[in-house]
Amino acid sequence: MVPDKKRLQYFSWLTLLGMSAIGILLINYLQHADAKQVLLGGKPYFEQLLTGLSFGTISAALAILLIRGKRFKPVRHRFETLMHELNPSFFNILFYSFCAGVGEEVLFRAGIQPLIGIWPASVLFVLLHGYINPSNISLSIYGLFLVIICSGFGYLFRFFGPTSNCVAHFVYDVAMFSFLKYKYRPATA
């Protein structure tokens, strides 16, 4: 199935608004905390921004090094093909990354993580994204790498604040999507 930009845009809005809403409900009703305080708290915004930019950049650089390896060629090819079929503009990449970076982080880090812990929330996130697949060892190894990255997002949230992990996720996604779109081209038959 060829991805549809309109459908992806719809799902991006749903991720931003829907996942954020669920996260806020979890904060208010299961954590019995003030969502405004949780989502606007933490260290000074400049420090959160700088920490998120740094972690997101380093994480993306490590991920790019990993998927450039021979073992990960099938994984890289899968994502390259998807990017080629979708052919997003850079604005689309920014939009998808923003929606995921905010919506997913509000749900998983602010909403779920305080209830189950950093590592279980990270594993759940990666499982729901389909990166752990016993029949695809390379994809599963990449998924385990993502569990580590996601736990880093969790520690950013815990020790710096919500802006830091949202920025890190956004930077990671922009870098990875851009790399897959602009650096590599799917092999032609």
mmCIF file of C-alpha atoms in Angstrom:
data_model
loop_
_atom_site.group_PDB
_atom_site.id
_atom_site.type_symbol
_atom_site.label_atom_id
_atom_site.label_comp_id
_atom_site.label_asym_id
_atom_site.label_seq_id
_atom_site.Cartn_x
_atom_site.Cartn_y
_atom_site.Cartn_z
ATOM 1 C CA MET A 1 0.000 0.000 0.000
ATOM 2 C CA VAL A 2 1.428 3.372 -1.050
ATOM 3 C CA PRO A 3 1.247 5.885 1.797
ATOM 4 C CA ASP A 4 -1.234 8.692 1.393
ATOM 5 C CA LYS A 5 -0.076 12.200 2.412
ATOM 6 C CA LYS A 6 -3.584 13.283 3.387
ATOM 7 C CA ARG A 7 -4.040 10.220 5.579
ATOM 8 C CA LEU A 8 -0.617 10.762 7.148
ATOM 9 C CA GLN A 9 -1.463 14.405 7.809
ATOM 10 C CA TYR A 10 -4.735 13.317 9.443
ATOM 11 C CA PHE A 11 -2.900 10.762 11.614
ATOM 12 C CA SER A 12 -0.313 13.393 12.516
ATOM 13 C CA TRP A 13 -3.042 15.723 13.790
ATOM 14 C CA LEU A 14 -4.625 12.774 15.603
ATOM 15 C CA THR A 15 -1.241 11.984 17.205
ATOM 16 C CA LEU A 16 -0.730 15.589 18.290
ATOM 17 C CA LEU A 17 -4.225 16.224 19.618
ATOM 18 C CA GLY A 18 -5.495 12.748 20.508
ATOM 19 C CA MET A 19 -2.406 11.388 22.215
ATOM 20 C CA SER A 20 -1.889 14.678 24.030
ATOM 21 C CA ALA A 21 -5.493 14.578 25.263
ATOM 22 C CA ILE A 22 -5.094 11.004 26.513
ATOM 23 C CA GLY A 23 -1.826 11.976 28.207
ATOM 24 C CA ILE A 24 -3.511 14.903 29.928
ATOM 25 C CA LEU A 25 -6.356 12.660 31.114
ATOM 26 C CA LEU A 26 -3.828 10.179 32.528
ATOM 27 C CA ILE A 27 -2.003 12.994 34.325
ATOM 28 C CA ASN A 28 -5.194 14.444 35.799
ATOM 29 C CA TYR A 29 -7.120 11.288 36.677
ATOM 30 C CA LEU A 30 -4.599 8.485 37.274
ATOM 31 C CA GLN A 31 -1.635 10.482 38.522
ATOM 32 C CA HIS A 32 -3.864 13.028 40.301
ATOM 33 C CA ALA A 33 -1.479 15.782 39.204
ATOM 34 C CA ASP A 34 -1.987 19.149 37.578
ATOM 35 C CA ALA A 35 -1.404 18.644 33.835
ATOM 36 C CA LYS A 36 -0.515 22.301 33.329
ATOM 37 C CA GLN A 37 2.194 22.089 35.968
ATOM 38 C CA VAL A 38 3.510 18.767 34.581
ATOM 39 C CA LEU A 39 3.583 19.963 30.964
ATOM 40 C CA LEU A 40 4.999 23.424 31.660
ATOM 41 C CA GLY A 41 7.357 22.496 34.480
ATOM 42 C CA GLY A 42 10.959 21.493 34.699
ATOM 43 C CA LYS A 43 14.220 23.346 34.393
ATOM 44 C CA PRO A 44 14.420 26.705 32.575
ATOM 45 C CA TYR A 45 13.243 26.416 28.951
ATOM 46 C CA PHE A 46 16.624 27.383 27.502
ATOM 47 C CA GLU A 47 18.249 24.505 29.386
ATOM 48 C CA GLN A 48 15.504 22.094 28.291
ATOM 49 C CA LEU A 49 15.818 23.254 24.688
ATOM 50 C CA LEU A 50 19.601 22.900 24.652
ATOM 51 C CA THR A 51 19.493 19.482 26.315
ATOM 52 C CA GLY A 52 16.784 18.244 23.934
ATOM 53 C CA LEU A 53 18.639 19.521 20.862
ATOM 54 C CA SER A 54 21.845 17.866 22.042
ATOM 55 C CA PHE A 55 20.293 14.510 22.912
ATOM 56 C CA GLY A 56 18.165 14.416 19.752
ATOM 57 C CA THR A 57 21.158 15.206 17.544
ATOM 58 C CA ILE A 58 23.460 12.663 19.185
ATOM 59 C CA SER A 59 20.720 9.994 19.137
ATOM 60 C CA ALA A 60 19.989 10.570 15.453
ATOM 61 C CA ALA A 61 23.703 10.487 14.588
ATOM 62 C CA LEU A 62 24.069 7.148 16.377
ATOM 63 C CA ALA A 63 20.948 5.771 14.676
ATOM 64 C CA ILE A 64 22.238 6.833 11.263
ATOM 65 C CA LEU A 65 25.576 5.143 11.947
ATOM 66 C CA LEU A 66 23.719 2.014 12.998
ATOM 67 C CA ILE A 67 21.377 1.746 10.019
ATOM 68 C CA ARG A 68 24.202 2.433 7.572
ATOM 69 C CA GLY A 69 25.733 -0.905 8.571
ATOM 70 C CA LYS A 70 25.461 -3.935 6.283
ATOM 71 C CA ARG A 71 23.370 -5.865 8.793
ATOM 72 C CA PHE A 72 20.720 -3.152 8.699
ATOM 73 C CA LYS A 73 20.468 -2.766 4.925
ATOM 74 C CA PRO A 74 17.016 -4.476 4.816
ATOM 75 C CA VAL A 75 15.747 -2.195 7.598
ATOM 76 C CA ARG A 76 17.164 0.893 5.890
ATOM 77 C CA HIS A 77 15.722 -0.231 2.539
ATOM 78 C CA ARG A 78 12.276 -0.671 4.126
ATOM 79 C CA PHE A 79 12.310 2.906 5.440
ATOM 80 C CA GLU A 80 13.899 4.323 2.281
ATOM 81 C CA THR A 81 11.159 2.749 0.186
ATOM 82 C CA LEU A 82 8.488 4.187 2.461
ATOM 83 C CA MET A 83 10.047 7.661 2.239
ATOM 84 C CA HIS A 84 10.393 7.341 -1.523
ATOM 85 C CA GLU A 85 6.722 6.355 -1.915
ATOM 86 C CA LEU A 86 5.525 9.099 0.391
ATOM 87 C CA ASN A 87 7.981 11.696 -0.970
ATOM 88 C CA PRO A 88 7.347 14.250 1.789
ATOM 89 C CA SER A 89 8.493 17.826 1.418
ATOM 90 C CA PHE A 90 10.792 19.164 4.121
ATOM 91 C CA PHE A 91 7.777 21.037 5.519
ATOM 92 C CA ASN A 92 5.915 17.693 5.745
ATOM 93 C CA ILE A 93 8.890 16.189 7.588
ATOM 94 C CA LEU A 94 8.849 19.079 10.056
ATOM 95 C CA PHE A 95 5.077 18.756 10.550
ATOM 96 C CA TYR A 96 5.085 14.956 11.059
ATOM 97 C CA SER A 97 8.051 15.243 13.421
ATOM 98 C CA PHE A 98 6.436 18.026 15.466
ATOM 99 C CA CYS A 99 3.169 16.123 15.854
ATOM 100 C CA ALA A 100 4.951 12.922 16.884
ATOM 101 C CA GLY A 101 7.448 14.726 19.091
ATOM 102 C CA VAL A 102 4.746 16.460 21.095
ATOM 103 C CA GLY A 103 1.808 14.029 20.974
ATOM 104 C CA GLU A 104 3.746 10.833 21.622
ATOM 105 C CA GLU A 105 5.886 12.399 24.331
ATOM 106 C CA VAL A 106 2.902 13.864 26.194
ATOM 107 C CA LEU A 107 1.234 10.448 26.163
ATOM 108 C CA PHE A 108 4.200 8.171 26.814
ATOM 109 C CA ARG A 109 6.533 10.301 28.945
ATOM 110 C CA ALA A 110 4.098 12.598 30.799
ATOM 111 C CA GLY A 111 1.058 10.297 30.880
ATOM 112 C CA ILE A 112 2.220 6.666 30.962
ATOM 113 C CA GLN A 113 5.809 6.804 32.259
ATOM 114 C CA PRO A 114 4.965 8.040 35.790
ATOM 115 C CA LEU A 115 2.515 5.130 36.098
ATOM 116 C CA ILE A 116 4.736 2.253 34.871
ATOM 117 C CA GLY A 117 8.315 3.574 34.795
ATOM 118 C CA ILE A 118 10.821 4.803 32.216
ATOM 119 C CA TRP A 119 11.949 1.459 30.798
ATOM 120 C CA PRO A 120 8.505 -0.216 30.572
ATOM 121 C CA ALA A 121 7.110 2.921 28.878
ATOM 122 C CA SER A 122 10.012 2.849 26.414
ATOM 123 C CA VAL A 123 9.501 -0.840 25.627
ATOM 124 C CA LEU A 124 5.756 -0.256 25.172
ATOM 125 C CA PHE A 125 6.448 2.655 22.813
ATOM 126 C CA VAL A 126 8.800 0.585 20.636
ATOM 127 C CA LEU A 127 6.487 -2.452 20.631
ATOM 128 C CA LEU A 128 3.517 -0.340 19.524
ATOM 129 C CA HIS A 129 5.623 1.073 16.687
ATOM 130 C CA GLY A 130 6.354 -2.478 15.466
ATOM 131 C CA TYR A 131 10.130 -2.354 15.815
ATOM 132 C CA ILE A 132 10.377 -5.605 17.760
ATOM 133 C CA ASN A 133 9.755 -8.539 15.432
ATOM 134 C CA PRO A 134 11.166 -11.996 16.254
ATOM 135 C CA SER A 135 11.124 -12.935 12.560
ATOM 136 C CA ASN A 136 13.264 -9.893 11.664
ATOM 137 C CA ILE A 137 16.398 -9.844 13.808
ATOM 138 C CA SER A 138 17.841 -6.677 12.244
ATOM 139 C CA LEU A 139 14.628 -4.751 12.862
ATOM 140 C CA SER A 140 14.491 -6.093 16.421
ATOM 141 C CA ILE A 141 18.083 -5.002 17.105
ATOM 142 C CA TYR A 142 17.170 -1.545 15.805
ATOM 143 C CA GLY A 143 14.101 -1.713 18.068
ATOM 144 C CA LEU A 144 16.272 -2.467 21.094
ATOM 145 C CA PHE A 145 18.429 0.518 20.161
ATOM 146 C CA LEU A 146 15.227 2.609 20.086
ATOM 147 C CA VAL A 147 14.278 1.366 23.558
ATOM 148 C CA ILE A 148 17.535 2.922 24.778
ATOM 149 C CA ILE A 149 16.821 6.172 22.901
ATOM 150 C CA CYS A 150 13.265 6.286 24.254
ATOM 151 C CA SER A 151 14.506 5.697 27.779
ATOM 152 C CA GLY A 152 16.784 8.686 27.189
ATOM 153 C CA PHE A 153 13.668 10.698 26.332
ATOM 154 C CA GLY A 154 12.214 9.427 29.605
ATOM 155 C CA TYR A 155 15.215 10.568 31.628
ATOM 156 C CA LEU A 156 15.095 13.946 29.898
ATOM 157 C CA PHE A 157 11.475 14.288 30.966
ATOM 158 C CA ARG A 158 12.258 13.257 34.536
ATOM 159 C CA PHE A 159 15.381 15.349 35.105
ATOM 160 C CA PHE A 160 14.920 18.346 32.784
ATOM 161 C CA GLY A 161 11.248 18.684 31.875
ATOM 162 C CA PRO A 162 8.788 18.044 29.061
ATOM 163 C CA THR A 163 10.232 20.508 26.576
ATOM 164 C CA SER A 164 13.551 18.638 26.552
ATOM 165 C CA ASN A 165 12.138 15.247 25.540
ATOM 166 C CA CYS A 166 9.698 16.743 23.011
ATOM 167 C CA VAL A 167 12.541 18.659 21.360
ATOM 168 C CA ALA A 168 14.794 15.574 21.390
ATOM 169 C CA HIS A 169 12.080 13.452 19.749
ATOM 170 C CA PHE A 170 11.389 16.150 17.160
ATOM 171 C CA VAL A 171 15.092 16.553 16.287
ATOM 172 C CA TYR A 172 15.553 12.773 16.092
ATOM 173 C CA ASP A 173 12.596 12.357 13.719
ATOM 174 C CA VAL A 174 13.569 15.300 11.492
ATOM 175 C CA ALA A 175 17.127 13.989 11.193
ATOM 176 C CA MET A 176 16.085 10.402 10.469
ATOM 177 C CA PHE A 177 13.352 11.311 7.974
ATOM 178 C CA SER A 178 15.674 13.763 6.223
ATOM 179 C CA PHE A 179 18.481 11.219 6.099
ATOM 180 C CA LEU A 180 16.210 8.585 4.593
ATOM 181 C CA LYS A 181 14.730 11.001 2.070
ATOM 182 C CA TYR A 182 17.783 12.953 0.962
ATOM 183 C CA LYS A 183 20.784 10.693 1.550
ATOM 184 C CA TYR A 184 19.627 7.344 0.249
ATOM 185 C CA ARG A 185 17.576 6.254 -2.699
ATOM 186 C CA PRO A 186 15.898 2.838 -2.852
ATOM 187 C CA ALA A 187 17.649 0.328 -5.074
ATOM 188 C CA THR A 188 16.024 -0.021 -8.487
ATOM 189 C CA ALA A 189 15.476 -3.392 -10.136
#
